[in-house]
Amino acid sequence: TANMRLEIQSLNMTVDTMPISEQIDKMSACPLRFLEICGGASLSYHTLRNLGYDFELFHSIEIDEKARDIATAHSAGAVSHMAPHDLYLIPDVLMTTYTDILVTTECGPWSRASGPVPPKGFKDPRAQLFVKACAILRDQRKRNPRVNILFENVDIHPALAKTDGPKQEELVGATFHVV
């Protein structure tokens, strides 16, 4: 179909496709040096592999032991977890320079899902995960200005949009875009 999918109705199967030039670009690219911060079970590993990316290394900082065990199992050990696992105890300057970083820290401190009662924003202790992740990003950008960063966030609560929103963007060093 025109939407880059092959649909096999008799098997109730859909296969996502891409132009051959795009696949060749991915296959000929250098493997990613990937860092995931607060990524849970590291399901992004398979998403990226399914899109055709290869990894030189895939490091994850995740405090939850069960999530780490799941990531290790489903990736056949390809996801390597950085000790001591607690983001707060990881140094801002990491030994490795990465090409790609995915950050999925707590969104609750800013979420509009809290309804009419505004969340606490940076006054919420969980917001310090965001701050810590940004310190790592700043160091990585110094060492690799071309690092690709995907920082998952929420559409910020309207009561915090003019105060915490700009502070988030300052810390990240980029403008957030709602998708």
XYZ file of C-alpha atoms in Angstrom:
179
model
C 0.000 0.000 0.000
C 0.980 3.651 -0.248
C 1.613 3.753 3.514
C 4.757 1.552 3.236
C 3.049 -1.598 4.550
C 2.632 -5.006 3.031
C -0.666 -6.496 4.161
C -1.103 -10.273 3.913
C -4.762 -10.694 4.745
C -4.806 -14.503 4.543
C -2.254 -14.605 7.365
C -3.695 -11.569 9.173
C -0.213 -10.065 8.978
C 1.150 -6.603 8.287
C 4.799 -6.057 7.381
C 6.128 -2.516 7.589
C 8.427 -1.671 4.706
C 10.735 1.176 3.763
C 12.409 2.393 0.579
C 15.474 0.306 -0.304
C 17.666 3.434 -0.248
C 16.707 4.043 3.400
C 17.419 0.423 4.321
C 20.809 0.561 2.577
C 21.673 3.774 4.473
C 20.879 2.086 7.796
C 22.756 -1.088 6.927
C 25.855 0.822 5.833
C 25.855 3.211 8.804
C 28.195 2.748 11.730
C 26.591 0.827 14.608
C 25.036 3.011 17.302
C 26.682 3.705 20.639
C 23.395 3.948 22.504
C 22.564 5.144 26.024
C 19.124 4.771 27.546
C 18.365 6.673 30.762
C 15.455 5.406 32.914
C 14.316 3.146 30.085
C 12.612 0.427 32.099
C 12.737 -2.902 30.265
C 14.646 -1.330 27.326
C 11.959 -2.117 24.780
C 13.548 0.515 22.540
C 16.270 -2.068 21.832
C 13.935 -4.172 19.696
C 12.187 -1.161 18.190
C 15.486 0.134 16.854
C 16.665 -3.335 15.756
C 13.376 -3.826 13.900
C 13.943 -0.500 12.141
C 17.275 -1.810 10.873
C 19.731 -0.237 13.309
C 22.716 -2.107 14.675
C 24.504 -1.428 17.949
C 28.153 -1.272 18.873
C 26.890 -0.987 22.428
C 23.594 -0.455 24.202
C 23.965 0.863 27.750
C 21.066 1.441 30.106
C 20.735 3.207 33.442
C 17.743 1.648 35.210
C 17.126 1.272 38.935
C 14.349 -1.339 38.780
C 15.846 -4.835 39.064
C 12.934 -6.608 37.395
C 13.026 -4.203 34.449
C 16.780 -4.841 34.114
C 16.198 -8.612 34.190
C 13.556 -8.345 31.456
C 15.851 -6.182 29.317
C 18.733 -8.617 29.705
C 16.505 -11.585 28.846
C 14.770 -10.154 25.776
C 17.983 -8.715 24.343
C 19.980 -11.917 24.971
C 22.389 -9.835 27.061
C 22.891 -7.094 24.457
C 21.530 -4.440 26.850
C 24.262 -3.708 29.378
C 23.206 -2.048 32.639
C 25.505 0.502 34.184
C 26.192 -0.015 37.874
C 25.280 1.208 40.441
C 21.934 1.383 38.524
C 20.695 4.441 40.430
C 20.843 7.489 38.138
C 21.637 9.726 41.115
C 24.795 7.697 41.817
C 26.031 7.665 38.213
C 28.619 10.371 37.471
C 27.661 13.209 35.118
C 30.768 12.440 33.056
C 30.503 8.914 31.709
C 33.436 6.843 30.448
C 31.786 6.327 27.048
C 30.865 8.866 24.386
C 27.535 7.999 22.778
C 26.034 8.628 19.344
C 22.423 8.331 20.499
C 20.657 8.872 23.834
C 17.078 8.141 24.860
C 15.818 9.703 28.109
C 12.517 8.663 29.680
C 12.622 10.108 33.198
C 9.530 10.620 35.381
C 6.906 12.811 33.726
C 4.566 13.096 36.723
C 6.079 16.301 38.122
C 4.789 18.228 35.062
C 1.910 16.201 33.647
C -1.347 17.842 32.710
C -2.934 14.473 33.570
C -2.989 15.709 37.182
C -6.140 17.600 36.181
C -7.086 20.955 37.654
C -4.611 20.627 40.534
C -1.206 21.616 39.170
C 1.639 19.175 39.790
C 4.675 20.351 41.746
C 7.082 20.620 38.808
C 10.671 21.130 39.874
C 9.543 21.174 43.521
C 8.666 17.466 43.176
C 11.634 15.295 44.273
C 11.151 13.095 41.173
C 12.083 16.097 39.023
C 15.694 15.646 40.079
C 15.908 12.667 37.680
C 15.273 15.135 34.858
C 17.975 17.480 36.182
C 20.483 14.637 36.554
C 19.798 13.300 33.048
C 20.379 16.800 31.658
C 23.785 16.972 33.371
C 24.791 13.794 31.519
C 23.450 15.240 28.248
C 25.500 18.425 28.677
C 28.694 16.408 29.045
C 27.835 14.168 26.099
C 27.136 17.200 23.881
C 30.561 18.634 24.743
C 32.224 15.410 23.631
C 29.949 14.712 20.682
C 28.106 17.798 19.385
C 26.304 15.570 16.857
C 24.791 13.249 19.492
C 21.163 12.389 18.729
C 18.917 12.876 21.744
C 15.316 11.823 22.171
C 13.933 13.078 25.481
C 10.450 11.786 26.223
C 8.375 14.294 28.118
C 4.721 15.198 28.597
C 2.649 18.092 27.404
C 3.363 20.258 30.431
C 0.525 21.329 32.745
C -0.692 24.844 31.786
C 0.021 26.143 35.299
C 3.718 25.258 34.841
C 4.152 26.076 31.166
C 5.600 29.568 31.676
C 7.867 28.691 34.586
C 9.007 25.076 34.434
C 8.693 24.746 30.643
C 11.479 27.244 29.878
C 13.610 25.797 32.690
C 13.235 22.298 31.211
C 14.311 23.538 27.795
C 17.260 25.412 29.296
C 18.416 22.279 31.105
C 17.961 20.057 28.041
C 19.566 22.630 25.758
C 16.777 22.308 23.179
C 13.140 23.122 22.572
C 10.549 20.452 23.313
C 7.979 19.724 20.599
C 4.694 18.004 21.349
C 4.064 15.126 18.958
